[in-house]
Amino acid sequence: MVTIRADEISNIIRERIEQYNREVKIVNTGTVLQVGDGIARIHGLDEVMAGELVEFEEGTIGIALNLESNNVGVVLMGDGLMIQEGSSVKATGKIAQIPVSEAYLGRVINALAKPIDGRGEISASESRLIESPAPGIISRRSVYEPLQTGLIAIDSMIPIGRGQRELIIGDRQIGKTVVATDMILNQQGQNVIFVYVAIGQKASFVAQVVTTFQEKGAMEYTIVVAEMADSPATLQYFAPYTEAALAEYFMYREHHTVIIYDDLS
C-alpha cells in the first residue's frame, strides 16, 4: 500500500508554483477590411503609430501610413496575394527600419535591404529608420568642396559641390544613366561611397550596370538598391528611402557619400 504524505504533496505544489512563469503579452491586433493595389485597410490597431511595421497573418509586412478614425491604411511590403479580407493583423511596435552595416558595400539589395545578388545573407548588427530627422541648418556646412566627376564638361562648366543636389534631365536614350555611372567609375580611390538605386528598371539593365561596376572595380565602394519594373509599386516607392538610410549610415561615420536615383520620374 502506498503511503502519501501531506507535507510531500504540499512541497511539490509549492515548487511547481515557484517555477511557474506566467508571461502576459499584450498584442495590438486588427482585421483586414479591404486589400488591393498594394494597400490594405485595417479595422482595429487602435494604438498603432504612424510608420509602424505591422505583420499580416500570412507573414507579409506592411507599414501603417494613413491613420483614420475608423481604419488604418497600410502599405504592403510585397505583393500580398495571400492576404484575405477578415484575416488578422498585428502591430509590431517597431517603426519602419532597415539593417545597416559596412557589409553592404559591394552588394545588390532590394528595398527591404535583402540581398538579391545570390551571394548569401548580409550580417548587420545595427538598424536605421528609413525616415530620420535631417540635420538642422546650423549644423550644416556650406558647400565649399567640389566633387570631381571625371567628366571634363561638367567639372569645368557646371561643377558639382559636395553637399548639393543635382538634377540630370533630358530625353530618353541620350545617356543620363551613362553620366551617373561614369561618375561612379571615376571615383575609384577617392574615399567616396556611392549608393545607386534603380527604380522600375528592367532586370537586364540593372544586371548590365552591376557587371560594369564589377569589371571596373567600382563595386568595392558602391551599393546597388534595385526594384525592377515588375516589382510592386510600394517597394519601388520605398527604394529611395532605403538608399537614403544606407547613405546616412556611412555619412555619420565620416564617409563622403553620393546617392544616385535612377530614376525618379
mmCIF file of C-alpha atoms in Angstrom:
data_model
loop_
_atom_site.group_PDB
_atom_site.id
_atom_site.type_symbol
_atom_site.label_atom_id
_atom_site.label_comp_id
_atom_site.label_asym_id
_atom_site.label_seq_id
_atom_site.Cartn_x
_atom_site.Cartn_y
_atom_site.Cartn_z
ATOM 1 C CA MET A 1 0.000 0.000 0.000
ATOM 2 C CA VAL A 2 1.379 3.405 -0.995
ATOM 3 C CA THR A 3 1.560 5.962 1.742
ATOM 4 C CA ILE A 4 1.010 9.582 0.680
ATOM 5 C CA ARG A 5 2.360 12.219 2.982
ATOM 6 C CA ALA A 6 0.639 15.568 3.041
ATOM 7 C CA ASP A 7 3.888 17.512 3.558
ATOM 8 C CA GLU A 8 5.437 15.985 0.425
ATOM 9 C CA ILE A 9 2.412 16.928 -1.644
ATOM 10 C CA SER A 10 2.467 20.483 -0.327
ATOM 11 C CA ASN A 11 6.200 20.783 -1.071
ATOM 12 C CA ILE A 12 5.689 19.577 -4.640
ATOM 13 C CA ILE A 13 2.831 22.019 -5.174
ATOM 14 C CA ARG A 14 4.896 24.862 -3.700
ATOM 15 C CA GLU A 15 7.833 24.087 -6.019
ATOM 16 C CA ARG A 16 5.570 23.981 -9.051
ATOM 17 C CA ILE A 17 4.066 27.352 -8.106
ATOM 18 C CA GLU A 18 7.510 28.899 -7.650
ATOM 19 C CA GLN A 19 8.669 27.560 -11.021
ATOM 20 C CA TYR A 20 5.583 28.770 -12.847
ATOM 21 C CA ASN A 21 6.432 31.757 -15.004
ATOM 22 C CA ARG A 22 3.344 33.459 -16.313
ATOM 23 C CA GLU A 23 4.016 35.972 -19.053
ATOM 24 C CA VAL A 24 1.287 38.346 -20.122
ATOM 25 C CA LYS A 25 1.764 39.583 -23.664
ATOM 26 C CA ILE A 26 -0.468 42.346 -24.965
ATOM 27 C CA VAL A 27 -0.776 42.433 -28.751
ATOM 28 C CA ASN A 28 -2.423 45.210 -30.727
ATOM 29 C CA THR A 29 -4.422 43.411 -33.431
ATOM 30 C CA GLY A 30 -6.831 44.302 -36.194
ATOM 31 C CA THR A 31 -8.811 42.826 -39.074
ATOM 32 C CA VAL A 32 -8.388 43.327 -42.817
ATOM 33 C CA LEU A 33 -11.355 45.195 -44.290
ATOM 34 C CA GLN A 34 -10.090 45.636 -47.822
ATOM 35 C CA VAL A 35 -6.928 44.847 -49.753
ATOM 36 C CA GLY A 36 -5.827 45.702 -53.270
ATOM 37 C CA ASP A 37 -3.214 47.570 -55.326
ATOM 38 C CA GLY A 38 -0.639 47.245 -52.569
ATOM 39 C CA ILE A 39 -2.853 48.931 -49.957
ATOM 40 C CA ALA A 40 -4.795 47.300 -47.112
ATOM 41 C CA ARG A 41 -7.495 48.882 -44.953
ATOM 42 C CA ILE A 42 -7.389 47.597 -41.388
ATOM 43 C CA HIS A 43 -10.080 47.852 -38.711
ATOM 44 C CA GLY A 44 -8.636 47.956 -35.228
ATOM 45 C CA LEU A 45 -4.978 48.645 -34.478
ATOM 46 C CA ASP A 46 -6.189 51.483 -32.264
ATOM 47 C CA GLU A 47 -2.756 52.225 -30.817
ATOM 48 C CA VAL A 48 -0.684 51.864 -33.975
ATOM 49 C CA MET A 49 1.891 54.566 -34.694
ATOM 50 C CA ALA A 50 2.448 56.336 -37.999
ATOM 51 C CA GLY A 51 5.168 54.462 -39.851
ATOM 52 C CA GLU A 52 4.896 51.403 -37.602
ATOM 53 C CA LEU A 53 5.510 47.955 -39.032
ATOM 54 C CA VAL A 54 2.553 45.562 -38.954
ATOM 55 C CA GLU A 55 2.538 41.838 -39.694
ATOM 56 C CA PHE A 56 -0.262 40.057 -41.505
ATOM 57 C CA GLU A 57 -1.442 36.562 -40.689
ATOM 58 C CA GLU A 58 0.306 35.016 -43.687
ATOM 59 C CA GLY A 59 3.623 36.758 -42.995
ATOM 60 C CA THR A 60 3.552 39.858 -45.185
ATOM 61 C CA ILE A 61 4.951 43.014 -43.590
ATOM 62 C CA GLY A 62 3.284 46.391 -44.030
ATOM 63 C CA ILE A 63 3.767 49.979 -42.898
ATOM 64 C CA ALA A 64 0.935 51.955 -41.316
ATOM 65 C CA LEU A 65 0.840 55.304 -43.104
ATOM 66 C CA ASN A 66 -2.736 56.585 -43.143
ATOM 67 C CA LEU A 67 -4.283 56.754 -39.655
ATOM 68 C CA GLU A 68 -8.016 57.454 -39.742
ATOM 69 C CA SER A 69 -10.682 57.376 -37.048
ATOM 70 C CA ASN A 70 -12.223 54.060 -38.104
ATOM 71 C CA ASN A 71 -9.470 52.317 -40.081
ATOM 72 C CA VAL A 72 -5.762 52.309 -40.824
ATOM 73 C CA GLY A 73 -4.224 52.427 -44.288
ATOM 74 C CA VAL A 74 -1.282 50.034 -44.580
ATOM 75 C CA VAL A 75 1.221 49.908 -47.428
ATOM 76 C CA LEU A 76 2.192 46.310 -48.211
ATOM 77 C CA MET A 77 5.882 45.476 -48.475
ATOM 78 C CA GLY A 78 5.242 42.769 -51.029
ATOM 79 C CA ASP A 79 2.561 41.587 -53.436
ATOM 80 C CA GLY A 80 0.202 40.475 -50.646
ATOM 81 C CA LEU A 81 -1.540 37.939 -52.867
ATOM 82 C CA MET A 82 -2.338 35.642 -49.939
ATOM 83 C CA ILE A 83 -3.944 38.343 -47.779
ATOM 84 C CA GLN A 84 -7.718 37.923 -47.498
ATOM 85 C CA GLU A 85 -10.480 40.064 -46.076
ATOM 86 C CA GLY A 86 -11.115 39.150 -42.468
ATOM 87 C CA SER A 87 -7.588 37.929 -41.774
ATOM 88 C CA SER A 88 -5.816 39.221 -38.693
ATOM 89 C CA VAL A 89 -3.054 41.805 -38.469
ATOM 90 C CA LYS A 90 -0.835 42.627 -35.510
ATOM 91 C CA ALA A 91 1.302 45.644 -34.751
ATOM 92 C CA THR A 92 4.980 45.001 -34.072
ATOM 93 C CA GLY A 93 5.720 48.133 -32.068
ATOM 94 C CA LYS A 94 8.652 48.941 -34.370
ATOM 95 C CA ILE A 95 8.963 51.915 -36.684
ATOM 96 C CA ALA A 96 9.978 51.056 -40.258
ATOM 97 C CA GLN A 97 13.725 50.480 -40.321
ATOM 98 C CA ILE A 98 16.367 48.544 -42.209
ATOM 99 C CA PRO A 99 19.586 46.812 -41.103
ATOM 100 C CA VAL A 100 22.792 48.709 -41.902
ATOM 101 C CA SER A 101 26.477 47.804 -41.795
ATOM 102 C CA GLU A 102 29.746 48.065 -43.706
ATOM 103 C CA ALA A 103 28.997 44.622 -45.158
ATOM 104 C CA TYR A 104 26.520 46.151 -47.604
ATOM 105 C CA LEU A 105 29.366 47.565 -49.699
ATOM 106 C CA GLY A 106 29.635 45.685 -52.967
ATOM 107 C CA ARG A 107 26.202 44.092 -52.674
ATOM 108 C CA VAL A 108 22.942 44.320 -54.624
ATOM 109 C CA ILE A 109 19.845 44.557 -52.434
ATOM 110 C CA ASN A 110 16.141 45.298 -52.708
ATOM 111 C CA ALA A 111 14.018 47.922 -50.954
ATOM 112 C CA LEU A 112 13.840 45.750 -47.837
ATOM 113 C CA ALA A 113 17.661 45.661 -47.646
ATOM 114 C CA LYS A 114 17.616 41.951 -48.519
ATOM 115 C CA PRO A 115 20.393 40.700 -50.852
ATOM 116 C CA ILE A 116 19.316 39.733 -54.361
ATOM 117 C CA ASP A 117 22.749 39.013 -55.838
ATOM 118 C CA GLY A 118 22.886 35.357 -54.768
ATOM 119 C CA ARG A 119 25.914 35.852 -52.523
ATOM 120 C CA GLY A 120 24.286 34.946 -49.222
ATOM 121 C CA GLU A 121 22.946 36.929 -46.311
ATOM 122 C CA ILE A 122 24.424 40.222 -45.118
ATOM 123 C CA SER A 123 25.406 40.435 -41.460
ATOM 124 C CA ALA A 124 24.269 43.599 -39.707
ATOM 125 C CA SER A 125 24.238 44.424 -36.005
ATOM 126 C CA GLU A 126 22.604 47.847 -36.353
ATOM 127 C CA SER A 127 19.411 49.188 -37.864
ATOM 128 C CA ARG A 128 18.352 52.623 -39.024
ATOM 129 C CA LEU A 129 14.956 54.246 -39.502
ATOM 130 C CA ILE A 130 14.032 54.753 -43.138
ATOM 131 C CA GLU A 131 12.894 58.270 -42.221
ATOM 132 C CA SER A 132 15.263 60.087 -39.880
ATOM 133 C CA PRO A 133 15.303 63.757 -38.836
ATOM 134 C CA ALA A 134 17.502 65.802 -41.142
ATOM 135 C CA PRO A 135 20.378 67.814 -39.641
ATOM 136 C CA GLY A 136 19.480 71.414 -38.860
ATOM 137 C CA ILE A 137 20.695 74.363 -40.900
ATOM 138 C CA ILE A 138 23.099 75.496 -38.176
ATOM 139 C CA SER A 139 24.873 72.137 -38.045
ATOM 140 C CA ARG A 140 25.384 72.008 -41.814
ATOM 141 C CA ARG A 141 28.480 73.309 -43.519
ATOM 142 C CA SER A 142 28.187 75.341 -46.683
ATOM 143 C CA VAL A 143 29.163 73.749 -49.983
ATOM 144 C CA TYR A 144 32.846 74.540 -50.405
ATOM 145 C CA GLU A 145 34.493 71.449 -51.910
ATOM 146 C CA PRO A 146 33.894 70.153 -55.449
ATOM 147 C CA LEU A 147 33.121 66.552 -56.313
ATOM 148 C CA GLN A 148 35.277 65.632 -59.268
ATOM 149 C CA THR A 149 33.072 63.631 -61.611
ATOM 150 C CA GLY A 150 35.842 62.923 -64.105
ATOM 151 C CA LEU A 151 33.692 64.400 -66.880
ATOM 152 C CA ILE A 152 35.537 67.485 -68.168
ATOM 153 C CA ALA A 153 32.414 69.241 -69.459
ATOM 154 C CA ILE A 154 30.741 69.021 -66.048
ATOM 155 C CA ASP A 155 33.781 69.717 -63.870
ATOM 156 C CA SER A 156 34.796 72.776 -65.897
ATOM 157 C CA MET A 157 31.425 74.379 -66.674
ATOM 158 C CA ILE A 158 28.920 73.237 -64.028
ATOM 159 C CA PRO A 159 30.959 71.709 -61.174
ATOM 160 C CA ILE A 160 29.111 69.717 -58.534
ATOM 161 C CA GLY A 161 29.889 70.523 -54.908
ATOM 162 C CA ARG A 162 29.927 68.003 -52.099
ATOM 163 C CA GLY A 163 26.697 68.500 -50.195
ATOM 164 C CA GLN A 164 24.485 69.670 -53.042
ATOM 165 C CA ARG A 165 21.833 68.061 -55.222
ATOM 166 C CA GLU A 166 21.985 67.962 -58.998
ATOM 167 C CA LEU A 167 19.264 67.053 -61.488
ATOM 168 C CA ILE A 168 20.202 65.138 -64.626
ATOM 169 C CA ILE A 169 17.354 65.709 -67.051
ATOM 170 C CA GLY A 170 16.890 65.024 -70.740
ATOM 171 C CA ASP A 171 15.089 62.981 -73.359
ATOM 172 C CA ARG A 172 15.143 59.212 -73.452
ATOM 173 C CA GLN A 173 18.240 57.350 -74.595
ATOM 174 C CA ILE A 174 20.597 60.345 -74.528
ATOM 175 C CA GLY A 175 22.925 58.986 -71.842
ATOM 176 C CA LYS A 176 21.650 60.219 -68.470
ATOM 177 C CA THR A 177 22.489 56.919 -66.812
ATOM 178 C CA VAL A 178 25.895 56.884 -68.501
ATOM 179 C CA VAL A 179 26.740 60.229 -66.877
ATOM 180 C CA ALA A 180 25.823 58.845 -63.444
ATOM 181 C CA THR A 181 27.655 55.539 -63.863
ATOM 182 C CA ASP A 182 30.761 57.216 -65.304
ATOM 183 C CA MET A 183 30.887 59.437 -62.235
ATOM 184 C CA ILE A 184 30.918 56.312 -60.056
ATOM 185 C CA LEU A 185 33.663 54.682 -62.117
ATOM 186 C CA ASN A 186 35.829 57.821 -61.965
ATOM 187 C CA GLN A 187 35.768 57.981 -58.145
ATOM 188 C CA GLN A 188 37.958 54.962 -57.541
ATOM 189 C CA GLY A 189 40.436 55.681 -54.756
ATOM 190 C CA GLN A 190 38.753 58.965 -53.763
ATOM 191 C CA ASN A 191 37.230 57.729 -50.460
ATOM 192 C CA VAL A 192 33.686 58.255 -51.743
ATOM 193 C CA ILE A 193 30.890 55.733 -51.214
ATOM 194 C CA PHE A 194 28.097 55.516 -53.781
ATOM 195 C CA VAL A 195 24.587 54.207 -53.263
ATOM 196 C CA TYR A 196 22.913 53.633 -56.631
ATOM 197 C CA VAL A 197 19.192 52.886 -56.762
ATOM 198 C CA ALA A 198 17.464 51.531 -59.860
ATOM 199 C CA ILE A 199 13.728 52.210 -59.658
ATOM 200 C CA GLY A 200 11.426 50.491 -62.122
ATOM 201 C CA GLN A 201 14.251 49.472 -64.448
ATOM 202 C CA LYS A 202 14.492 46.250 -66.413
ATOM 203 C CA ALA A 203 16.353 43.422 -64.715
ATOM 204 C CA SER A 204 18.673 43.117 -67.723
ATOM 205 C CA PHE A 205 19.562 46.812 -67.440
ATOM 206 C CA VAL A 206 20.399 46.505 -63.738
ATOM 207 C CA ALA A 207 22.485 43.385 -64.408
ATOM 208 C CA GLN A 208 24.415 45.256 -67.086
ATOM 209 C CA VAL A 209 25.158 48.161 -64.731
ATOM 210 C CA VAL A 210 26.290 45.818 -61.946
ATOM 211 C CA THR A 211 28.515 43.886 -64.362
ATOM 212 C CA THR A 212 30.146 47.142 -65.473
ATOM 213 C CA PHE A 213 30.814 48.125 -61.866
ATOM 214 C CA GLN A 214 32.311 44.713 -61.122
ATOM 215 C CA GLU A 215 34.579 44.732 -64.171
ATOM 216 C CA LYS A 216 35.907 48.214 -63.324
ATOM 217 C CA GLY A 217 36.297 47.504 -59.594
ATOM 218 C CA ALA A 218 33.645 50.053 -58.624
ATOM 219 C CA MET A 219 31.530 47.654 -56.559
ATOM 220 C CA GLU A 220 34.123 47.884 -53.781
ATOM 221 C CA TYR A 221 32.720 51.299 -52.842
ATOM 222 C CA THR A 222 29.191 51.000 -54.236
ATOM 223 C CA ILE A 223 25.856 49.653 -53.005
ATOM 224 C CA VAL A 224 23.137 48.928 -55.569
ATOM 225 C CA VAL A 225 19.490 49.068 -54.496
ATOM 226 C CA ALA A 226 17.209 47.638 -57.178
ATOM 227 C CA GLU A 227 13.462 47.325 -57.570
ATOM 228 C CA MET A 228 12.663 46.141 -61.065
ATOM 229 C CA ALA A 229 9.812 47.102 -63.347
ATOM 230 C CA ASP A 230 7.821 44.049 -62.241
ATOM 231 C CA SER A 231 8.222 44.839 -58.522
ATOM 232 C CA PRO A 232 5.175 46.039 -56.551
ATOM 233 C CA ALA A 233 4.683 49.796 -56.680
ATOM 234 C CA THR A 234 5.020 50.011 -52.904
ATOM 235 C CA LEU A 235 8.519 48.520 -52.968
ATOM 236 C CA GLN A 236 9.523 50.895 -55.752
ATOM 237 C CA TYR A 237 8.193 53.711 -53.573
ATOM 238 C CA PHE A 238 10.340 52.701 -50.604
ATOM 239 C CA ALA A 239 13.545 52.022 -52.573
ATOM 240 C CA PRO A 240 14.766 55.674 -52.345
ATOM 241 C CA TYR A 241 14.141 55.655 -48.581
ATOM 242 C CA THR A 242 16.252 52.527 -48.187
ATOM 243 C CA GLU A 243 19.028 54.065 -50.245
ATOM 244 C CA ALA A 244 18.967 57.274 -48.195
ATOM 245 C CA ALA A 245 19.093 55.341 -44.907
ATOM 246 C CA LEU A 246 22.159 53.396 -46.056
ATOM 247 C CA ALA A 247 23.883 56.559 -47.266
ATOM 248 C CA GLU A 248 23.176 58.324 -43.964
ATOM 249 C CA TYR A 249 24.729 55.415 -42.089
ATOM 250 C CA PHE A 250 28.033 55.977 -43.877
ATOM 251 C CA MET A 251 27.696 59.768 -43.785
ATOM 252 C CA TYR A 252 27.521 59.802 -39.992
ATOM 253 C CA ARG A 253 30.684 57.693 -39.980
ATOM 254 C CA GLU A 254 32.530 60.476 -41.774
ATOM 255 C CA HIS A 255 32.474 58.974 -45.252
ATOM 256 C CA HIS A 256 31.756 61.111 -48.295
ATOM 257 C CA THR A 257 28.593 59.612 -49.769
ATOM 258 C CA VAL A 258 26.817 60.126 -53.090
ATOM 259 C CA ILE A 259 23.256 58.968 -53.777
ATOM 260 C CA ILE A 260 22.113 58.381 -57.352
ATOM 261 C CA TYR A 261 18.418 57.890 -58.119
ATOM 262 C CA ASP A 262 17.815 56.250 -61.491
ATOM 263 C CA ASP A 263 15.248 57.385 -61.899
ATOM 264 C CA LEU A 264 12.544 59.362 -60.043
ATOM 265 C CA SER A 265 10.260 60.052 -62.997
#
